Amino acid sequence: MPARTGEQFLKGLRGPRDVWVDGEKIADVVDHPRLRGAAHALAEVYDLHHRDAVTCLAPDPETGEPIPVSHLIPRSREDLQRRHTALRQVAEYSVGLMGRTPDYMNVTYAGFAGRMDEWGAHGNEAGAERLVAYQKFLRRGDVALTHTIVQPTVDKATGDAPSAGNAHALRKVGDTEHGIVVRGARVLATLAPFADEIAVYPGAPLPQGSDDYALSFCIPIGTPGLKFLCRDSMSAPGNRFDFPLSGRFDEQDAFVIFDDVEVPRDRLFIDRNLATYNTVMTSSWQPNIMQQTMIRAWTKLDFAWGLALRMASSINAVDPETQRMIGEIWTYAEFTRAAIVAAEAEAREWPSGLWTCGVRPLHALRATLPLWFPRVNEILRLIGSHNLLAAPTAAQLADPDLRPLIDRYLPGAKGMAAEERIRVFRLAWDFAGSALASRNEQYERFYLASSARNLARHLQFTDRSRADRLVQRFLDEAHH
């Protein structure tokens, strides 16, 4: 099957699934008011592939059918550049607000399939073969995939990884004729209501003795016993004047319960193999997937910079402090762009033939972005000040008695029409101050871990040789 259209994507969502939002079990995620906006936004992403087919589609290496570029396993530096262009196109659709458009998992599983040598180590050859077969299914069906890799937090003092006997975390509890049975919970399945399937794979190493928790598999969202408890909806009505972003880009997040779920054996990639589980994410995964995540981050920062410029222009804020804060956002966007360029320039080939970006610039970004994004929101709120809270609605503008008064008393600077000024500040509020904005700030701040933990973790992967050499020179010269 070639790349799906938006209509085909929506049709695939109409099957049975156990999804709960705001205390209600959702019978139809396509048409429900709390989910409709994001469902149709994702359909537009699928249609985007066809509208810009030269950039976003490529022939499947085996069937020749057109598939999204994000499904391809990069085999050269040129493949990475081609993927960059396609990823950027998708990120620009939601200005980086949707962190888990399907290309995220497409890139992830392309990277996994490109490292069969790694997934097949420690006696896991059969699991690796099944994973490669699944990635072919994923790309040929253009499947929308969500994932859940974070363990539930019950007692922080016991650590983030479950030990033997943990009754809350996802684990294997038995075998069947055709597979295994799993029980427990995981978080945080972003995009869950709008996915066709869900993936489970390692998020952090497990301690010795935790073999039952060492699992990786993919199953359909409608699998019996699989339940998705979504957070409070941040989706607003589909009025693009009042809610230009939150009316369509709430991709949702879910707590996932596996209530004695059967996993077919052909969908099982790691089955109680602790050695494989603890190693497959330690080499090529991060430089592969961070190309997608950082292109999205760069897009979001560029949008924030452009929004800050529009806000300042609409009220003629030319004072040095406002200009300095706008420049601060620009530096974040430019540093992110430069790091992506550097990472792609330092691309490398792995023993299996997979190509990924160089990892050092991406590690630095990954540790710093959780500080930058909250600061960007703060800057936008500082520039906007009370103007963010004084932007009339579309209904108020449509009122024949109110409209002349709004035009008279709330115009923009230098002859800007009131409606144009209001559009700018409603967009800024939706990006930096609305309920969706709060969710997105939390998401960016704690993506994988806090900034402090990220810095400590990423330092483990740094090349310190040049830094050590520069210091050692002067220490050597100081000998008497």
mmCIF file of N, CA and C in Angstrom, residues 22 32 39 106 138 350 368 376 382 390 403:
data_model
loop_
_atom_site.group_PDB
_atom_site.id
_atom_site.type_symbol
_atom_site.label_atom_id
_atom_site.label_comp_id
_atom_site.label_asym_id
_atom_site.label_seq_id
_atom_site.Cartn_x
_atom_site.Cartn_y
_atom_site.Cartn_z
ATOM 1 N N ASP A 22 -11.429 13.055 29.541
ATOM 2 C CA ASP A 22 -12.298 13.840 30.423
ATOM 3 C C ASP A 22 -13.412 12.982 31.029
ATOM 4 N N HIS A 32 -15.313 13.240 17.687
ATOM 5 C CA HIS A 32 -15.574 13.755 19.031
ATOM 6 C C HIS A 32 -15.022 15.171 19.166
ATOM 7 N N ALA A 39 -7.273 15.129 15.104
ATOM 8 C CA ALA A 39 -7.436 14.038 14.133
ATOM 9 C C ALA A 39 -7.372 14.581 12.708
ATOM 10 N N ASN A 106 8.294 6.800 12.657
ATOM 11 C CA ASN A 106 8.839 6.292 11.397
ATOM 12 C C ASN A 106 10.363 6.311 11.434
ATOM 13 N N LEU A 138 5.259 -1.452 8.701
ATOM 14 C CA LEU A 138 5.009 -0.075 9.118
ATOM 15 C C LEU A 138 5.083 0.881 7.939
ATOM 16 N N TRP A 350 27.377 3.436 10.583
ATOM 17 C CA TRP A 350 27.521 2.393 11.589
ATOM 18 C C TRP A 350 27.867 1.074 10.895
ATOM 19 N N THR A 368 19.964 21.429 26.756
ATOM 20 C CA THR A 368 19.747 22.868 26.915
ATOM 21 C C THR A 368 18.338 23.314 26.569
ATOM 22 N N VAL A 376 11.524 31.136 26.445
ATOM 23 C CA VAL A 376 10.862 31.724 25.282
ATOM 24 C C VAL A 376 9.428 32.096 25.622
ATOM 25 N N LEU A 382 6.177 38.509 28.499
ATOM 26 C CA LEU A 382 6.670 39.818 28.904
ATOM 27 C C LEU A 382 6.433 40.869 27.822
ATOM 28 N N ALA A 390 -6.190 41.136 26.517
ATOM 29 C CA ALA A 390 -7.152 42.129 26.028
ATOM 30 C C ALA A 390 -7.317 42.025 24.522
ATOM 31 N N ARG A 403 -17.943 46.392 17.026
ATOM 32 C CA ARG A 403 -16.858 46.485 16.050
ATOM 33 C C ARG A 403 -16.341 47.913 15.838
#
